[in-house]
Short mmCIF file of C-alpha atoms in Angstrom, two decimals:
data_model
loop_
_atom_site.label_atom_id
_atom_site.label_comp_id
_atom_site.label_asym_id
_atom_site.label_seq_id
_atom_site.Cartn_x
_atom_site.Cartn_y
_atom_site.Cartn_z
CA MET A 1 0.00 0.00 0.00
CA TYR A 2 1.23 3.47 -0.84
CA SER A 3 0.51 6.64 1.02
CA PHE A 4 -1.91 9.13 -0.43
CA GLU A 5 0.96 11.53 -1.11
CA ILE A 6 2.76 9.06 -3.36
CA LEU A 7 -0.40 8.21 -5.28
CA PHE A 8 -1.20 11.88 -5.66
CA THR A 9 2.30 12.57 -7.01
CA VAL A 10 1.83 9.85 -9.61
CA LEU A 11 -1.51 11.39 -10.57
CA VAL A 12 -0.15 14.90 -11.05
CA LEU A 13 2.94 13.83 -12.98
CA ALA A 14 0.92 11.49 -15.22
CA MET A 15 -1.46 14.33 -15.97
CA PHE A 16 1.40 16.50 -17.20
CA VAL A 17 2.81 13.70 -19.30
CA GLY A 18 -0.62 13.03 -20.79
CA TYR A 19 -1.15 16.70 -21.53
CA PHE A 20 2.04 16.99 -23.56
CA ALA A 21 1.61 13.66 -25.30
CA ILE A 22 -1.87 14.51 -26.49
CA LEU A 23 -1.14 18.07 -27.58
CA GLY A 24 1.13 16.67 -30.28
CA VAL A 25 -1.52 14.52 -31.94
CA THR A 26 -2.55 15.75 -35.38
CA PRO A 27 -6.25 16.70 -35.63
CA ALA A 28 -6.83 14.16 -38.40
CA LEU A 29 -6.12 11.40 -35.88
CA TYR A 30 -8.37 12.63 -33.08
CA SER A 31 -10.95 9.90 -33.64
CA PRO A 32 -8.51 6.98 -33.43
CA LEU A 33 -6.84 8.71 -30.47
CA MET A 34 -10.12 8.95 -28.63
CA SER A 35 -11.04 5.38 -29.40
CA PHE A 36 -7.58 4.23 -28.33
CA SER A 37 -7.61 6.13 -25.06
CA ASN A 38 -11.09 4.75 -24.50
CA ALA A 39 -9.67 1.25 -24.94
CA ILE A 40 -6.80 1.78 -22.51
CA SER A 41 -9.14 3.23 -19.88
CA GLY A 42 -10.32 -0.39 -19.78
CA ILE A 43 -7.15 -0.96 -17.71
CA ILE A 44 -9.68 -0.74 -14.90
CA ILE A 45 -10.00 -4.48 -15.53
CA ILE A 46 -6.94 -5.09 -13.38
CA GLY A 47 -8.74 -3.28 -10.58
CA ALA A 48 -11.67 -5.61 -11.11
CA ILE A 49 -9.47 -8.72 -11.07
CA ALA A 50 -7.59 -7.57 -7.97
CA SER A 51 -10.73 -6.48 -6.15
CA ASP A 52 -11.70 -8.62 -3.17
CA GLY A 53 -15.31 -7.53 -3.28
CA ASN A 54 -18.56 -9.24 -4.01
CA ARG A 55 -18.00 -11.94 -6.61
CA PHE A 56 -20.94 -11.14 -8.86
CA TRP A 57 -20.17 -7.44 -9.27
CA GLU A 58 -16.51 -8.20 -9.72
CA MET A 59 -17.25 -10.56 -12.60
CA ALA A 60 -19.65 -8.03 -14.10
CA ALA A 61 -16.87 -5.44 -13.98
CA ILE A 62 -14.38 -7.83 -15.60
CA PHE A 63 -16.83 -8.57 -18.40
CA LEU A 64 -17.68 -4.91 -19.06
CA ALA A 65 -14.05 -3.81 -18.96
CA ALA A 66 -13.07 -6.64 -21.32
CA VAL A 67 -15.73 -5.52 -23.81
CA ASN A 68 -14.40 -1.97 -23.43
CA ILE A 69 -10.79 -2.99 -24.05
CA PHE A 70 -11.22 -5.37 -26.94
CA GLY A 71 -14.03 -3.42 -28.58
CA GLY A 72 -11.97 -0.25 -28.22
CA PHE A 73 -8.89 -1.80 -29.76
CA ALA A 74 -10.96 -3.30 -32.59
CA VAL A 75 -12.51 0.07 -33.40
CA SER A 76 -9.14 1.86 -33.18
CA ALA A 77 -7.57 -0.74 -35.43
CA ARG A 78 -10.30 -0.27 -38.02
CA MET A 79 -9.89 3.50 -37.96
CA LEU A 80 -6.10 3.32 -38.18
CA LYS A 81 -6.25 0.83 -41.01
CA MET A 82 -7.98 3.45 -43.14
CA PHE A 83 -5.20 5.94 -42.52
CA ALA A 84 -2.50 3.33 -43.00
CA LYS A 85 -3.99 2.21 -46.30
CA LYS A 86 -3.48 5.67 -47.70
CA GLU A 87 0.00 5.96 -46.33
CA HIS A 88 0.86 2.81 -48.20
CA GLN A 89 -0.34 4.13 -51.54
CA LYS A 90 1.91 7.13 -51.53
CA MET B 1 7.35 -4.69 -5.25
CA ASN B 2 8.27 -6.29 -8.54
CA LEU B 3 4.78 -5.61 -9.66
CA THR B 4 5.31 -1.87 -9.18
CA LEU B 5 8.33 -1.89 -11.46
CA PHE B 6 6.34 -3.87 -13.97
CA TYR B 7 3.51 -1.36 -13.73
CA THR B 8 5.92 1.48 -14.42
CA VAL B 9 7.07 -0.23 -17.60
CA ILE B 10 3.47 -0.75 -18.70
CA ALA B 11 2.54 2.87 -17.97
CA ALA B 12 5.55 3.96 -20.02
CA MET B 13 4.36 1.76 -22.88
CA PHE B 14 1.00 3.50 -22.86
CA ILE B 15 2.62 6.94 -22.86
CA VAL B 16 4.85 6.05 -25.79
CA SER B 17 1.92 4.52 -27.65
CA ILE B 18 -0.12 7.71 -27.31
CA LYS B 19 2.85 9.70 -28.51
CA MET B 20 3.15 7.38 -31.52
CA LEU B 21 -0.49 7.99 -32.36
CA SER B 22 0.41 11.56 -33.16
CA SER B 23 1.33 10.82 -36.74
CA PRO B 24 -0.14 8.40 -39.28
CA GLN B 25 3.25 6.80 -39.97
CA THR B 26 3.69 5.49 -36.44
CA ALA B 27 0.06 5.25 -35.32
CA VAL B 28 -0.47 1.56 -36.07
CA ARG B 29 2.71 0.52 -34.27
CA GLY B 30 1.66 2.75 -31.38
CA ALA B 31 -1.70 1.02 -31.11
CA ILE B 32 -0.01 -2.40 -31.14
CA LEU B 33 2.32 -1.28 -28.37
CA GLY B 34 -0.68 -0.16 -26.34
CA ALA B 35 -2.46 -3.47 -26.86
CA LEU B 36 0.70 -5.27 -25.77
CA GLY B 37 0.83 -3.16 -22.62
CA MET B 38 -2.75 -4.09 -21.87
CA ILE B 39 -2.07 -7.81 -22.25
CA LEU B 40 1.00 -7.55 -20.01
CA ALA B 41 -1.03 -5.71 -17.40
CA ILE B 42 -3.70 -8.38 -17.33
CA PHE B 43 -1.14 -11.20 -17.07
CA SER B 44 0.77 -9.48 -14.31
CA ASP B 45 -2.47 -9.22 -12.41
CA PHE B 46 -3.14 -12.92 -12.80
CA ALA B 47 0.26 -13.71 -11.37
CA GLU B 48 -0.41 -11.56 -8.34
CA VAL B 49 -3.96 -12.39 -7.41
CA GLU B 50 -5.03 -15.68 -5.85
CA HIS B 51 -8.24 -16.39 -7.52
CA ASN B 52 -10.16 -18.99 -9.29
CA HIS B 53 -8.33 -18.13 -12.48
CA TRP B 54 -10.52 -20.15 -14.79
CA GLU B 55 -13.63 -18.32 -13.81
CA VAL B 56 -11.93 -14.98 -14.39
CA ILE B 57 -10.47 -16.15 -17.70
CA ALA B 58 -13.87 -17.40 -18.88
CA VAL B 59 -15.58 -14.10 -18.10
CA LEU B 60 -12.71 -12.14 -19.60
CA ALA B 61 -12.78 -14.21 -22.77
CA ALA B 62 -16.53 -13.77 -23.08
CA GLY B 63 -16.12 -10.01 -22.76
CA ALA B 64 -13.22 -9.97 -25.20
CA LEU B 65 -15.14 -11.92 -27.82
CA THR B 66 -18.20 -9.71 -27.39
CA GLY B 67 -16.03 -6.61 -27.74
CA ILE B 68 -14.18 -7.82 -30.81
CA PHE B 69 -17.41 -9.03 -32.38
CA ILE B 70 -19.25 -5.75 -32.07
CA GLY B 71 -16.09 -3.75 -32.77
CA LEU B 72 -15.64 -5.45 -36.12
CA LYS B 73 -19.32 -5.77 -36.98
CA ILE B 74 -20.26 -2.14 -36.50
CA LYS B 75 -20.77 -0.05 -39.63
CA ILE B 76 -18.19 2.60 -40.33
CA THR B 77 -20.87 5.28 -40.10
CA GLU B 78 -21.67 4.17 -36.57
CA LEU B 79 -18.17 4.57 -35.14
CA ALA B 80 -19.14 7.59 -33.04
CA GLN B 81 -21.96 5.65 -31.38
CA MET B 82 -19.63 2.72 -30.82
CA VAL B 83 -17.02 4.87 -29.09
CA ALA B 84 -19.76 6.27 -26.86
CA VAL B 85 -21.08 2.84 -25.88
CA LEU B 86 -17.65 1.37 -25.14
CA ASN B 87 -16.78 4.36 -23.06
CA GLY B 88 -20.00 3.95 -21.10
CA LEU B 89 -19.15 0.31 -20.36
CA GLY B 90 -15.80 1.36 -18.89
CA GLY B 91 -17.63 3.74 -16.59
CA LEU B 92 -20.11 1.05 -15.62
CA ALA B 93 -17.23 -1.28 -14.78
CA ALA B 94 -15.99 1.29 -12.25
CA VAL B 95 -19.47 1.43 -10.71
CA CYS B 96 -19.58 -2.39 -10.50
CA ILE B 97 -16.19 -2.58 -8.77
CA SER B 98 -17.32 0.03 -6.24
CA LEU B 99 -20.60 -1.80 -5.65
CA GLY B 100 -18.77 -5.09 -5.16
CA GLU B 101 -16.32 -3.65 -2.66
CA THR B 102 -19.05 -1.85 -0.75
CA ILE B 103 -21.30 -4.90 -0.45
CA LYS B 104 -18.41 -7.01 0.83
CA ASN B 105 -16.54 -4.59 3.03
CA LEU B 106 -19.41 -2.37 4.20
CA GLU B 107 -16.98 0.50 4.29
CA VAL B 108 -16.72 3.21 1.70
CA SER B 109 -13.60 5.26 1.11
CA TRP B 110 -13.80 8.68 -0.52
CA ALA B 111 -12.10 7.20 -3.58
CA ILE B 112 -14.80 4.56 -4.02
CA ALA B 113 -17.48 7.22 -3.70
CA ALA B 114 -15.74 9.42 -6.27
CA GLY B 115 -15.30 6.39 -8.54
CA VAL B 116 -19.03 5.77 -8.46
CA VAL B 117 -19.75 9.38 -9.38
CA ALA B 118 -17.25 9.54 -12.28
CA GLY B 119 -18.18 6.07 -13.52
CA GLY B 120 -21.90 6.68 -13.22
CA LEU B 121 -21.64 9.99 -15.08
CA ALA B 122 -19.56 8.38 -17.82
CA PHE B 123 -22.01 5.50 -18.17
CA SER B 124 -25.37 7.26 -18.26
CA GLY B 125 -23.98 10.24 -20.15
CA SER B 126 -22.51 7.96 -22.81
CA MET B 127 -25.75 6.04 -23.13
CA ILE B 128 -27.68 9.27 -23.74
CA ALA B 129 -25.01 10.34 -26.23
CA PHE B 130 -25.37 6.96 -27.93
CA LEU B 131 -29.14 7.31 -28.21
CA LYS B 132 -28.80 10.80 -29.63
CA LEU B 133 -26.17 9.72 -32.16
CA GLN B 134 -28.28 6.76 -33.13
CA GLY B 135 -31.03 9.23 -33.94
CA ILE B 136 -33.39 7.65 -31.42
CA ARG B 137 -35.77 10.32 -30.26
CA ILE B 138 -35.77 10.58 -26.54
CA PRO B 139 -38.34 12.80 -24.89
CA TYR B 140 -36.48 16.02 -24.39
CA LEU B 141 -36.66 17.39 -20.93
CA GLN B 142 -37.73 20.96 -21.14
CA PHE B 143 -35.12 22.56 -18.95
CA LYS B 144 -32.89 24.18 -21.48
CA GLY B 145 -33.13 27.57 -19.83
CA ALA B 146 -32.58 26.03 -16.41
CA TYR B 147 -29.72 23.82 -17.52
CA MET B 148 -27.17 25.32 -15.18
CA THR B 149 -29.54 25.29 -12.21
CA VAL B 150 -30.60 21.67 -12.72
CA ASN B 151 -27.00 20.52 -13.05
CA PHE B 152 -25.90 22.53 -10.06
CA LEU B 153 -28.63 20.89 -7.97
CA MET B 154 -27.55 17.45 -9.20
CA PHE B 155 -23.98 18.33 -8.28
CA ILE B 156 -24.99 19.33 -4.73
CA LEU B 157 -27.17 16.24 -4.29
CA THR B 158 -24.42 13.93 -5.53
CA LEU B 159 -21.81 15.64 -3.39
CA LEU B 160 -23.98 15.31 -0.26
CA LEU B 161 -24.65 11.63 -0.94
CA ALA B 162 -20.98 10.98 -1.66
CA THR B 163 -19.98 12.62 1.62
CA GLY B 164 -22.73 10.70 3.35
CA VAL B 165 -21.59 7.26 2.24
CA CYS B 166 -18.08 7.97 3.49
CA PHE B 167 -19.31 8.54 7.02
CA CYS B 168 -22.16 6.14 7.56
CA THR B 169 -22.31 2.64 6.22
CA SER B 170 -25.66 2.25 4.63
CA ASN B 171 -26.28 0.22 1.52
CA SER B 172 -29.37 2.20 0.63
CA LEU B 173 -27.45 5.46 0.87
CA PHE B 174 -24.83 3.99 -1.43
CA LEU B 175 -27.47 2.93 -3.94
CA ALA B 176 -28.89 6.44 -3.77
CA LEU B 177 -25.43 7.75 -4.70
CA VAL B 178 -25.29 5.37 -7.67
CA PHE B 179 -28.69 6.53 -8.89
CA SER B 180 -27.95 10.19 -8.38
CA SER B 181 -24.71 9.88 -10.41
CA LEU B 182 -26.57 8.09 -13.18
CA LEU B 183 -29.30 10.71 -13.20
CA TRP B 184 -26.73 13.50 -13.27
CA GLY B 185 -25.16 11.99 -16.37
CA VAL B 186 -28.57 11.98 -18.04
CA VAL B 187 -29.39 15.62 -17.33
CA LEU B 188 -25.84 16.68 -18.19
CA VAL B 189 -25.93 15.29 -21.72
CA MET B 190 -29.65 15.36 -22.56
CA PRO B 191 -29.94 18.94 -23.84
CA ILE B 192 -26.64 18.91 -25.75
CA GLY B 193 -26.39 18.11 -29.41
CA GLY B 194 -25.12 19.08 -32.81
CA ALA B 195 -21.80 20.82 -32.93
CA ASP B 196 -21.32 20.32 -29.19
CA MET B 197 -21.48 16.55 -29.48
CA PRO B 198 -17.74 16.01 -30.18
CA ILE B 199 -16.95 18.03 -27.08
CA VAL B 200 -19.34 16.03 -24.92
CA ILE B 201 -17.96 12.73 -26.24
CA SER B 202 -14.45 13.84 -25.28
CA LEU B 203 -15.56 14.89 -21.82
CA LEU B 204 -17.35 11.59 -21.24
CA ASN B 205 -14.17 9.82 -22.30
CA SER B 206 -12.38 11.89 -19.72
CA PHE B 207 -14.85 10.88 -16.98
CA SER B 208 -14.18 7.19 -17.47
CA GLY B 209 -10.47 7.97 -17.11
CA TRP B 210 -11.08 9.74 -13.81
CA ALA B 211 -13.20 6.81 -12.64
CA THR B 212 -10.19 4.57 -13.27
CA VAL B 213 -8.02 6.98 -11.28
CA MET B 214 -10.41 6.80 -8.33
CA ILE B 215 -10.45 3.00 -8.30
CA GLY B 216 -6.66 3.29 -8.40
CA PHE B 217 -6.71 5.40 -5.24
CA ALA B 218 -9.07 2.92 -3.57
CA GLN B 219 -6.78 0.00 -4.38
CA SER B 220 -3.50 1.88 -4.08
CA ASN B 221 -2.63 0.92 -7.63
CA ILE B 222 -0.25 3.24 -9.47
CA LEU B 223 -0.98 1.74 -12.88
CA LEU B 224 -4.66 2.55 -12.63
CA ILE B 225 -3.85 6.07 -11.49
CA SER B 226 -1.27 6.82 -14.16
CA VAL B 227 -3.18 5.34 -17.10
CA GLY B 228 -6.50 6.69 -15.87
CA SER B 229 -5.11 10.20 -15.65
CA LEU B 230 -3.64 9.92 -19.16
CA VAL B 231 -7.13 9.17 -20.44
CA GLY B 232 -8.74 11.74 -18.18
CA ILE B 233 -6.45 14.58 -19.19
CA GLY B 234 -6.59 13.47 -22.84
CA GLY B 235 -10.36 13.91 -22.92
CA VAL B 236 -10.11 17.32 -21.30
CA VAL B 237 -7.40 18.46 -23.75
CA LEU B 238 -9.42 17.34 -26.78
CA ALA B 239 -12.53 19.04 -25.44
CA TYR B 240 -10.55 22.18 -24.74
CA ILE B 241 -9.07 22.26 -28.24
CA MET B 242 -12.54 22.03 -29.73
CA ILE B 243 -14.03 24.58 -27.37
CA LYS B 244 -11.23 26.96 -28.34
CA SER B 245 -11.93 26.33 -32.00
CA MET B 246 -15.54 27.35 -31.42
CA ASN B 247 -14.38 30.45 -29.60
CA LEU B 248 -16.10 29.34 -26.42
CA SER B 249 -15.08 28.60 -22.85
CA PHE B 250 -16.21 25.69 -20.67
CA ALA B 251 -18.55 28.00 -18.81
CA LYS B 252 -20.02 29.43 -22.00
CA LEU B 253 -20.47 26.01 -23.56
CA PHE B 254 -22.85 24.93 -20.86
CA SER B 255 -24.52 28.24 -20.15
CA ARG B 256 -25.43 29.39 -23.63
CA LYS B 257 -28.99 28.71 -24.51
CA MET B 258 -29.99 26.67 -27.48
CA VAL B 259 -32.80 28.04 -29.57
CA VAL B 260 -35.09 25.21 -30.51
CA ASN B 261 -37.43 27.10 -32.73
CA THR B 262 -36.85 30.31 -34.54
CA SER B 263 -40.28 31.77 -34.94
CA SER B 264 -38.75 34.64 -36.84
CA ALA B 265 -38.36 32.43 -39.91
CA ASP B 266 -39.62 34.32 -42.90
CA ILE B 267 -42.02 32.00 -44.67
CA SER B 268 -42.53 34.25 -47.66
CA ARG B 269 -38.98 33.56 -48.75
CA LEU B 270 -38.11 30.13 -49.98
CA PRO B 271 -34.58 28.98 -50.67
CA GLN B 272 -33.72 28.47 -54.27
CA THR B 273 -33.63 24.82 -55.25
CA GLY B 274 -31.04 23.52 -57.66
CA SER B 275 -30.73 20.20 -59.41
CA PRO B 276 -27.79 17.81 -59.42
CA GLN B 277 -27.47 18.65 -63.10
CA ASP B 278 -26.93 22.34 -62.32
CA ALA B 279 -24.37 21.43 -59.69
CA ALA B 280 -22.51 19.17 -62.10
CA PHE B 281 -22.54 21.85 -64.78
CA VAL B 282 -21.24 24.60 -62.50
CA MET B 283 -18.58 22.44 -60.90
CA LYS B 284 -17.15 20.97 -64.07
CA ASN B 285 -16.71 24.45 -65.47
CA ALA B 286 -15.13 25.71 -62.29
CA LYS B 287 -11.44 26.24 -61.67
CA LYS B 288 -11.66 25.46 -58.01
CA VAL B 289 -14.22 23.67 -55.88
CA ILE B 290 -14.19 23.41 -52.10
CA ILE B 291 -16.11 20.60 -50.45
CA VAL B 292 -17.39 21.17 -46.92
CA PRO B 293 -18.56 17.91 -45.32
CA GLY B 294 -20.65 17.67 -42.17
CA PHE B 295 -22.58 15.13 -40.16
CA GLY B 296 -25.02 14.60 -43.05
CA MET B 297 -22.20 13.03 -45.07
CA ALA B 298 -21.54 10.59 -42.23
CA ALA B 299 -25.22 9.82 -41.75
CA ALA B 300 -25.72 9.05 -45.43
CA SER B 301 -22.33 7.35 -45.79
CA ALA B 302 -21.68 9.59 -48.77
CA GLN B 303 -17.87 9.71 -48.51
CA HIS B 304 -17.24 7.28 -51.39
CA ALA B 305 -19.61 9.06 -53.73
CA LEU B 306 -18.00 12.32 -52.68
CA LYS B 307 -14.52 10.99 -53.35
CA ASN B 308 -15.64 9.89 -56.82
CA MET B 309 -17.00 13.35 -57.46
CA GLY B 310 -13.69 14.89 -56.49
CA GLU B 311 -11.78 12.44 -58.68
CA ILE B 312 -13.94 13.04 -61.74
CA LEU B 313 -13.69 16.79 -61.33
CA LYS B 314 -9.94 16.58 -60.97
CA ASN B 315 -9.09 14.01 -63.59
CA LYS B 316 -11.70 14.68 -66.24
CA TYR B 317 -12.19 18.41 -65.98
CA GLY B 318 -8.96 19.57 -64.36
CA VAL B 319 -10.73 21.26 -61.48
CA GLU B 320 -8.82 21.95 -58.28
CA VAL B 321 -10.70 20.18 -55.47
CA LYS B 322 -10.15 20.81 -51.78
CA TYR B 323 -11.86 19.51 -48.68
CA ALA B 324 -12.48 21.93 -45.83
CA ILE B 325 -12.79 20.31 -42.41
CA HIS B 326 -14.29 22.32 -39.59
CA PRO B 327 -12.98 21.31 -36.14
CA VAL B 328 -16.46 20.43 -34.91
CA ALA B 329 -17.87 18.95 -38.11
CA GLY B 330 -19.51 15.60 -37.35
CA ARG B 331 -20.23 14.08 -34.01
CA MET B 332 -16.82 13.14 -32.66
CA PRO B 333 -13.39 14.74 -32.86
CA GLY B 334 -11.81 14.00 -36.24
CA HIS B 335 -15.01 12.35 -37.50
CA MET B 336 -14.75 13.72 -41.05
CA ASN B 337 -11.07 12.80 -41.33
CA VAL B 338 -11.79 9.16 -40.54
CA LEU B 339 -14.54 8.93 -43.12
CA LEU B 340 -12.54 10.68 -45.84
CA ALA B 341 -9.61 8.41 -45.03
CA GLU B 342 -11.90 5.45 -45.43
CA ALA B 343 -12.86 6.68 -48.89
CA ASP B 344 -9.16 7.12 -49.72
CA VAL B 345 -9.22 10.88 -50.18
CA SER B 346 -5.63 12.10 -50.34
CA TYR B 347 -4.30 13.92 -47.25
CA ASN B 348 -2.99 16.66 -49.49
CA ASP B 349 -6.54 17.64 -50.44
CA ILE B 350 -7.80 17.91 -46.87
CA PHE B 351 -7.44 21.21 -45.05
CA GLY B 352 -8.11 22.35 -41.53
CA PHE B 353 -9.91 25.54 -40.65
CA GLU B 354 -7.04 28.05 -40.64
CA ASP B 355 -5.53 26.68 -43.82
CA ILE B 356 -8.57 27.15 -45.99
CA GLU B 357 -10.87 29.76 -44.47
CA ARG B 358 -9.58 32.49 -46.78
CA GLU B 359 -9.89 30.48 -49.95
CA PHE B 360 -13.65 30.56 -50.34
CA GLU B 361 -13.65 33.93 -52.06
CA LEU B 362 -11.25 32.55 -54.61
CA CYS B 363 -13.26 29.47 -55.46
CA ASP B 364 -15.98 29.05 -58.02
CA ALA B 365 -18.15 26.62 -56.19
CA ALA B 366 -18.58 25.36 -52.64
CA TYR B 367 -20.22 21.97 -52.22
CA VAL B 368 -21.58 21.82 -48.67
CA ILE B 369 -22.61 18.28 -47.98
CA GLY B 370 -24.60 17.64 -44.84
CA ALA B 371 -23.22 20.62 -42.96
CA ASN B 372 -25.09 23.71 -41.90
CA ASP B 373 -24.24 25.46 -38.64
CA ILE B 374 -20.51 25.52 -39.44
CA THR B 375 -21.28 27.76 -42.43
CA ASN B 376 -23.86 30.01 -40.81
CA PRO B 377 -22.84 33.67 -41.18
CA LYS B 378 -25.00 34.55 -38.17
CA ALA B 379 -22.11 33.26 -36.08
CA LYS B 380 -20.24 36.35 -37.24
CA THR B 381 -22.98 38.92 -37.36
CA ASP B 382 -25.83 38.09 -35.01
CA VAL B 383 -24.89 38.70 -31.37
CA SER B 384 -28.11 37.12 -30.12
CA SER B 385 -27.50 33.88 -32.01
CA PRO B 386 -26.38 30.85 -30.00
CA LEU B 387 -23.76 30.29 -32.67
CA TYR B 388 -22.30 33.76 -32.20
CA GLY B 389 -18.54 33.78 -31.94
CA MET B 390 -17.95 30.37 -33.50
CA PRO B 391 -15.58 30.61 -36.46
CA VAL B 392 -17.47 29.48 -39.55
CA PHE B 393 -16.54 28.81 -43.15
CA ASP B 394 -17.44 31.77 -45.29
CA VAL B 395 -18.89 29.59 -48.06
CA GLY B 396 -21.12 32.44 -49.20
CA ALA B 397 -18.02 34.10 -50.64
CA ALA B 398 -17.78 31.40 -53.31
CA LYS B 399 -19.34 32.24 -56.65
CA SER B 400 -21.93 29.50 -56.24
CA VAL B 401 -22.84 27.48 -53.18
CA PHE B 402 -24.55 24.11 -53.22
CA PHE B 403 -26.11 22.85 -50.02
CA VAL B 404 -26.85 19.16 -50.01
CA LYS B 405 -29.44 18.75 -47.29
CA ARG B 406 -31.96 16.13 -46.36
CA THR B 407 -34.70 18.56 -45.49
CA ALA B 408 -35.37 22.24 -45.58
CA GLY B 409 -35.02 24.08 -42.29
CA ALA B 410 -32.63 25.00 -39.59
CA GLY B 411 -29.52 23.13 -38.47
CA TYR B 412 -29.03 21.21 -35.26
CA SER B 413 -28.63 24.40 -33.27
CA GLY B 414 -32.06 25.51 -34.42
CA VAL B 415 -30.69 28.62 -36.05
CA GLU B 416 -31.83 29.38 -39.55
CA ASN B 417 -29.05 29.82 -42.06
CA PRO B 418 -29.52 33.09 -43.99
CA LEU B 419 -27.13 31.80 -46.64
CA PHE B 420 -29.93 29.59 -47.99
CA PHE B 421 -31.67 32.69 -49.27
CA GLU B 422 -28.72 34.20 -51.07
CA PRO B 423 -29.01 34.47 -54.85
CA ASN B 424 -25.87 32.40 -55.38
CA THR B 425 -27.06 29.53 -53.15
CA PHE B 426 -28.75 26.46 -54.53
CA MET B 427 -30.31 23.82 -52.34
CA LEU B 428 -30.02 20.20 -53.38
CA TYR B 429 -32.57 18.41 -51.23
CA GLY B 430 -32.16 14.72 -50.65
CA ASP B 431 -29.94 12.04 -49.21
CA ALA B 432 -26.31 13.21 -49.38
CA LYS B 433 -25.15 10.01 -51.04
CA LYS B 434 -27.95 9.84 -53.63
CA VAL B 435 -27.59 13.50 -54.56
CA THR B 436 -23.83 13.19 -54.97
CA GLU B 437 -24.25 10.05 -57.08
CA GLU B 438 -26.70 11.98 -59.26
CA VAL B 439 -24.14 14.74 -59.65
CA ASN B 440 -21.55 12.14 -60.61
CA LYS B 441 -23.85 10.75 -63.28
CA PHE B 442 -24.04 14.14 -64.94
CA LEU B 443 -20.31 14.68 -64.52
CA ASP B 444 -19.63 11.37 -66.19
CA GLU B 445 -21.58 12.27 -69.30
#
């Protein structure tokens, strides 16, 4: 277990990193970016697996997060494929 | 302890993958890196947790298959809806985790309470956004004028309940918090539509990131906190970029009133109707044509027909064809770019707002396909208009303007577009795809 201060430090630093990483993304790729970040927010699945709570709700969370992750990656992949296809032609 | 180091590596992978998404050349590799990070994270969790693994694996596999199935099955025109739904599920997962922990441990930390609020908002808000994008008519609550008040009350109620559950263990109080968060999401998104939709979608995306952060605080998990805040801040940055591009602020976005009905519409004037034949004739004799796509192109899936039109004009008649993309065209950030990419329109022909706004006066024809509000000159001239201040394309400066529109009438914002009544404007009523195909037929002759 970490203290609140440590966790808070991680939060603040990660926010700055995220801010600068996302500022650089070209507007044409906003849709895949959003879909991709949506997919990785499914990381909450590890919270669901590690949770020691009520079994039913835990499983529900694992299922929903899995749909989120894999659906999100599938959608991002489809979007990116369209951009990649064009890149290839040039 | 090893797990922490492992988590740091995974978080770094996600950061690099987002950075790689910034250009089309590296984007695919970036996405693969991110997927790899996700798989590593899940495996590391399995190693750590003593569980009935098979049960977890079975549920996970079922979710994965469902996700991949719908992710691949969905039509390309429905991507915005899909993103909304998936995002909502992530939020719901946060709510489920919180519920599970509360039922078992009977003790609620502030982080769990905040996770419920962020997750609940993300879920119900996304579902409303999904219904709106799907075009399903939901009974509109008539509180547009009182939007700020209603949301402020929901905020207070949710805050009180969230504080309450931290201090007294009551399952019914906790359920009340869940419901109040869900209801807040509904009233937050319900009255928003049109050009504001991409902003709302980004903000909802951000909420599910913050929900992940909160679960991370509850479980003292640095991976959840770091990745969740990447997503959270990402959504806020995207929303902010779009709000800036509309010349708004967060406060103004939510406080400005939407006009549903403009009674001032002058019925004696009717817009001039053109035919696809006229459009074909004007455009093939033009030197330069600018195409302005909007949500109507997405709804009708007209991007391929549009691309053909551009190709014929370029190759057969030597016309210079450019695509003008407004930052808030469509219903999610970058919506038009994805669709044009799908139709294989060359990057070199696609221009952002600043790069093309001055070119309309130099072009012979503007072909506005399924867009309206982003061309409305009232945004520049009419202080009382809800669109006022938003930068718009000055399509009226082109020698001729063609509006491809499904029906006569105002745009999503409810504001009538005075351009429709200009002598150089011609309305082409009908489905964006069918109309463009008609135009192509005449161009092909």
